[in-house]
Short mmCIF file of C-alpha atoms in Angstrom, two decimals:
data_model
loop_
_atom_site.label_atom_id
_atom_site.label_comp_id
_atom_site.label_asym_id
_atom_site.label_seq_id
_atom_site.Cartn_x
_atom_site.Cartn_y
_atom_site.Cartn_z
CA UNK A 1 0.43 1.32 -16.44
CA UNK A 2 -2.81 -0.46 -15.99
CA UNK A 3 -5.94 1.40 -14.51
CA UNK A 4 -7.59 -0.58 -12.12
CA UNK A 5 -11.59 -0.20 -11.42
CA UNK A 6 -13.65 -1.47 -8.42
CA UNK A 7 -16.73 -0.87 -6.73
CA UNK A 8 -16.84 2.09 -4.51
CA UNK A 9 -18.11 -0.14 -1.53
CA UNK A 10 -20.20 -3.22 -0.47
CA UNK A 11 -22.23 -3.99 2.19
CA UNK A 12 -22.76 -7.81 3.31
CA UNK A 13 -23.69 -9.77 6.33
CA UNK A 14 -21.65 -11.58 8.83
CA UNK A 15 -21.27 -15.53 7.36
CA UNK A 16 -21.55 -14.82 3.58
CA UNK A 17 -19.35 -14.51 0.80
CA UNK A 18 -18.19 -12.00 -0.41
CA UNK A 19 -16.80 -11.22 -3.95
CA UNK A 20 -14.64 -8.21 -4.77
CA UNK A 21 -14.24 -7.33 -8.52
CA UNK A 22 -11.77 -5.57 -10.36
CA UNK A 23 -11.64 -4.62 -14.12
CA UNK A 24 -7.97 -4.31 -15.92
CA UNK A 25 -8.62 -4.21 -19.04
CA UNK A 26 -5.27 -3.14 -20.51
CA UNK A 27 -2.85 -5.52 -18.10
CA UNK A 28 0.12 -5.81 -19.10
CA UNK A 29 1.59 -10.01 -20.05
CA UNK A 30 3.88 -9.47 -17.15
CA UNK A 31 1.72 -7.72 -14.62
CA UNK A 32 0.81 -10.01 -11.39
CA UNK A 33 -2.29 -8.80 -9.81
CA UNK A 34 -2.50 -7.92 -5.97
CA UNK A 35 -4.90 -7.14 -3.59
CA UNK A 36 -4.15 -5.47 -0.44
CA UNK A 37 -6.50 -4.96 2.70
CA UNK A 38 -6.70 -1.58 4.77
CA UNK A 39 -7.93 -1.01 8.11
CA UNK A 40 -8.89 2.96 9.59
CA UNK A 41 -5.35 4.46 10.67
CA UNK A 42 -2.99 1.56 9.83
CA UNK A 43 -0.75 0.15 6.74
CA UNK A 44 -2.43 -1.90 3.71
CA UNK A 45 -1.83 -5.65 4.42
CA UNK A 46 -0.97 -7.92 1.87
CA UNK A 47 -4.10 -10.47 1.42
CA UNK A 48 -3.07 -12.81 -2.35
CA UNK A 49 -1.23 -12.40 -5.55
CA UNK A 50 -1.69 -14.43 -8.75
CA UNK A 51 -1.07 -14.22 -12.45
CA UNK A 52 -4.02 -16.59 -13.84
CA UNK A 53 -6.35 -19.14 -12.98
CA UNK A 54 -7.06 -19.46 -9.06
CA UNK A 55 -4.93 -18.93 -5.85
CA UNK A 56 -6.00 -19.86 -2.48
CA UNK A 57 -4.67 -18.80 0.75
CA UNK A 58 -5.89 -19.16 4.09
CA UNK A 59 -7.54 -15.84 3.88
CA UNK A 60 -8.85 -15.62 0.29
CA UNK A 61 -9.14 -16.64 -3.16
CA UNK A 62 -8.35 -14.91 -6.35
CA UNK A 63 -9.93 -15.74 -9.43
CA UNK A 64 -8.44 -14.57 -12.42
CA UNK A 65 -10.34 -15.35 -16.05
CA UNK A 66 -8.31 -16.49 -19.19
CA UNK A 67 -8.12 -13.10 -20.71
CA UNK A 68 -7.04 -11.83 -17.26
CA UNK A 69 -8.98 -8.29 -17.74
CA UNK A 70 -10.59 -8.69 -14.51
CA UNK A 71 -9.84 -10.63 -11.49
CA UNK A 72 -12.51 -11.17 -8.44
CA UNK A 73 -11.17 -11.30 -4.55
CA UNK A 74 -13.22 -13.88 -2.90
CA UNK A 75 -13.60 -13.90 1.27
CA UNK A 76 -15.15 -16.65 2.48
CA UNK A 77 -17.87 -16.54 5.43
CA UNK A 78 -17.04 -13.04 6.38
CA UNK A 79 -17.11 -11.65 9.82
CA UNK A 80 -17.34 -7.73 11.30
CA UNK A 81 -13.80 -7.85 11.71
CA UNK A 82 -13.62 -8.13 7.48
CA UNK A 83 -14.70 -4.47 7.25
CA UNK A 84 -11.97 -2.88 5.55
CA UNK A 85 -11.04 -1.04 2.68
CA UNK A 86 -9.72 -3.81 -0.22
CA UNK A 87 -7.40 -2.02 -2.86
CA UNK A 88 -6.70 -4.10 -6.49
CA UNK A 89 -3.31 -3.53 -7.80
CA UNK A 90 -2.20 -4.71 -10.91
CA UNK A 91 1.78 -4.53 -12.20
CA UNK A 92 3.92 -2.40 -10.06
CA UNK A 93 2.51 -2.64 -6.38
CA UNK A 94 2.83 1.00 -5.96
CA UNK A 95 0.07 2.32 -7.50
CA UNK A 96 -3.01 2.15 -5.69
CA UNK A 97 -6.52 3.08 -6.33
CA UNK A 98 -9.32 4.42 -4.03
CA UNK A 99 -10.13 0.79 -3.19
CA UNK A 100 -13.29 -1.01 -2.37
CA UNK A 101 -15.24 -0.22 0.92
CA UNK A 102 -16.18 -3.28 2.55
CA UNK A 103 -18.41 -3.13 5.45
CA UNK A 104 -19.97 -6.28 7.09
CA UNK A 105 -22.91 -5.76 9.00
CA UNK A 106 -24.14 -8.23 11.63
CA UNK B 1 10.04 -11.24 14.42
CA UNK B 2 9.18 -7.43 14.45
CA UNK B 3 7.41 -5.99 11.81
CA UNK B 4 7.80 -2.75 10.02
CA UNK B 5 8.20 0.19 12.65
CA UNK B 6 7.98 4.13 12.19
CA UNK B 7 8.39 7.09 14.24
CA UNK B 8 7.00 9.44 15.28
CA UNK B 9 3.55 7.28 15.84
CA UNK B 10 1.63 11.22 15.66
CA UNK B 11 2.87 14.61 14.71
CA UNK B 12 1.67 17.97 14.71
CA UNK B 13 3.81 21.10 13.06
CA UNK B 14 3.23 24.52 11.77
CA UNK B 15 3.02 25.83 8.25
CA UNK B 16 6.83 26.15 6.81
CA UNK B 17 8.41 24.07 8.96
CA UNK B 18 10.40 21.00 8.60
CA UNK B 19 9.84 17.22 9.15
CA UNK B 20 11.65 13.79 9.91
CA UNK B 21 9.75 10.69 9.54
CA UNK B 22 11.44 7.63 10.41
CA UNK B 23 10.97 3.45 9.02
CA UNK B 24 13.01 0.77 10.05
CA UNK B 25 12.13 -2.31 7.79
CA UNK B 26 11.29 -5.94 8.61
CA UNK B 27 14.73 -7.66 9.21
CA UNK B 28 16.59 -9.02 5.77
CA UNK B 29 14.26 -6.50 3.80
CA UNK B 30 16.56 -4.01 2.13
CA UNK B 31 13.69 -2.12 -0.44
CA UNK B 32 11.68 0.83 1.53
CA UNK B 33 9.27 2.50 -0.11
CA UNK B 34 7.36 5.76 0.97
CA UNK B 35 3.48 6.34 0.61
CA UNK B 36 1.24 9.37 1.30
CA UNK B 37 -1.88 8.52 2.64
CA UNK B 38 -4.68 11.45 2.16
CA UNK B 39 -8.19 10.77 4.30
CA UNK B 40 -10.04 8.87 1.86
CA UNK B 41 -8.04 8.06 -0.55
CA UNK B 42 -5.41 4.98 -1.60
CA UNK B 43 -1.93 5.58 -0.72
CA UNK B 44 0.24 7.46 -3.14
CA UNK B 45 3.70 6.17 -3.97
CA UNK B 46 6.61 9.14 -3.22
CA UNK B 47 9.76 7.38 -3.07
CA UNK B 48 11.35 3.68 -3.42
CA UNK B 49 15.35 3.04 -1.63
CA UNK B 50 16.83 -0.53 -2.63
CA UNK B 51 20.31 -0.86 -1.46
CA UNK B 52 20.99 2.75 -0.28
CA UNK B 53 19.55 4.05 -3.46
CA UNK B 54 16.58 5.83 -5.29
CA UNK B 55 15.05 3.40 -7.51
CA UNK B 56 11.25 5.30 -7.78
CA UNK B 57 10.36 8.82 -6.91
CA UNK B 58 5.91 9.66 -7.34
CA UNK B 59 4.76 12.80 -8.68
CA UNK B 60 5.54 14.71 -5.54
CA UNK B 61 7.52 18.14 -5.33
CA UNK B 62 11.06 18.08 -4.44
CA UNK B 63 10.12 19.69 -0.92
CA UNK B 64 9.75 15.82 -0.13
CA UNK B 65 13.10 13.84 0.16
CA UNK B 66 14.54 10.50 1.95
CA UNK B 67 17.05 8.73 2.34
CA UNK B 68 18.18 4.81 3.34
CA UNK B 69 20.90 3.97 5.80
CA UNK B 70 23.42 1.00 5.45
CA UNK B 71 21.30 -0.64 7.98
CA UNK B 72 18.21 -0.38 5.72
CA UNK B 73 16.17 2.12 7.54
CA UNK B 74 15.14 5.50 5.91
CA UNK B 75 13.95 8.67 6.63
CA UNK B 76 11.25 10.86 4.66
CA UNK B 77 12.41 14.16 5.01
CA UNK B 78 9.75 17.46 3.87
CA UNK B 79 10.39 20.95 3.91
CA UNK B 80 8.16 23.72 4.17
CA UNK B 81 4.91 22.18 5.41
CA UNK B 82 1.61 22.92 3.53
CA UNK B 83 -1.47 22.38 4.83
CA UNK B 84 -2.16 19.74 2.22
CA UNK B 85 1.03 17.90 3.40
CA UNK B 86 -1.21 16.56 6.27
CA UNK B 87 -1.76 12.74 5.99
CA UNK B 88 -0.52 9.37 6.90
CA UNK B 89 2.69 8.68 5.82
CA UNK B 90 3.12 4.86 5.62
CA UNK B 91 6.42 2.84 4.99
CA UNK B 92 6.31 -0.63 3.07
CA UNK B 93 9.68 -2.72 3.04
CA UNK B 94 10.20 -6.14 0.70
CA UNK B 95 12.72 -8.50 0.69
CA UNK B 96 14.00 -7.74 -2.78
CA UNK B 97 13.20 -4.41 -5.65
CA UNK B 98 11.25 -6.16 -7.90
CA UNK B 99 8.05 -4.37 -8.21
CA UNK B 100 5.94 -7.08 -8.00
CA UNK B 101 6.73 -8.88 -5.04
CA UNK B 102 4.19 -8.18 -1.52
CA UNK B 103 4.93 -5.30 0.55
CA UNK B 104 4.66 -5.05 4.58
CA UNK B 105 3.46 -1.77 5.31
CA UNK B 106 4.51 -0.31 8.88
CA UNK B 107 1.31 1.56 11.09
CA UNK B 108 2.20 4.95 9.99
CA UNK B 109 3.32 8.60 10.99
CA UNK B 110 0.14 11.09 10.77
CA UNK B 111 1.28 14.14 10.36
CA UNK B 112 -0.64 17.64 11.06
CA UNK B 113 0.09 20.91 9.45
CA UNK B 114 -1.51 23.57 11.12
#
């Protein structure tokens, strides 16, 4: 199963853009990657999903390289209500990691 | 349309004793999966139901079982509480098993051991 690695947490201000990396460097040809966002005391939320290239969604945008052994969550002008915790899961969406920290400060 | 619900919302029990935790899934979703969610950590997987049955058990002891209902819902059923058992427990339902299709995760049942 493919190890996931982000950063521990990230600090940004209200308005800016903020990118979100994650290294899998031994995915799997059939593994879609996933990220998930987490507020204090509920249930992960389901932000994208993509295989290669770049998704967009209302919320966010996934860029995934050719070699796919990293993908980077982009959020667009972010606001306070962005601070979260923003997990990367690649393959089976079961296995989460200790996520990213994301706290936007005004 | 409601979302994913679970009972109790909070839940405090002694050491040794035995707990219920209840999911009903998002309407048409027949997969529910069970997560243990320590303070400050990711959630950890314990059990996947698709159609009545176990299709993924986590690396938990077998103190921890469930179960899903014709209607879909489940229950996470542990026995003999340990302090360490205290967490969030969350439950995700999907529309079909496949592991890589998006969950919806329900608010949660934080449990206390004392």
């Amino acid at each position: 199963l493919a190890k996931t690695t982000q950063p521990i947490s990230m600090d940004s201000y209200e308005g800016q853009e903020v990118n979100i990396t994650c290294s899998h460097n031994n995915i799997a040809t059939n593994d879609y990657i996933t990220w998930y966002q987490q507020f204090p005391s509920q249930g992960p939320r389901f932000i994208i999903q993509g295989y290669k290239t770049k998704v967009t969604n209302e919320v966010a945008s996934l860029f995934i390289p050719a070699d796919r052994k990293s993908s980077t969550l982009s959020l667009p002008r972010v606001s306070l209500s962005d601070t979260a915790v923003y997990y990367c899961l690649v393959g089976p969406q079961y296995i989460f990691g200790t996520g990213t920290r994301l706290k936007v400060l005004a | 349309d409601a979302g994913v619900t679970q009972s109790p919302t909070h839940l405090i029990k002694t050491r040794g004793q035995h707990v219920t935790l209840r999911c009903s899934p998002i309407s048409g979703h027949k997969s529910v999966s069970w997560y243990q969610q320590v303070l400050g950590q990711g959630p950890q997987f314990i059990f996947q139901y698709y159609e009545k049955e176990e299709r993924g058990r986590g690396n938990f002891p077998d103190r921890f079982s469930a179960r899903q209902f014709p209607n879909y819902s489940s229950e996470l059923n542990v026995n003999a509480l340990l302090l360490g058992d205290s967490a969030l427990y969350l439950c995700a339902s999907s529309l079909l098993r496949l592991a890589d299709y998006e969950q919806y995760f329900g608010p949660g049942t934080r449990l206390t051991v004392t």
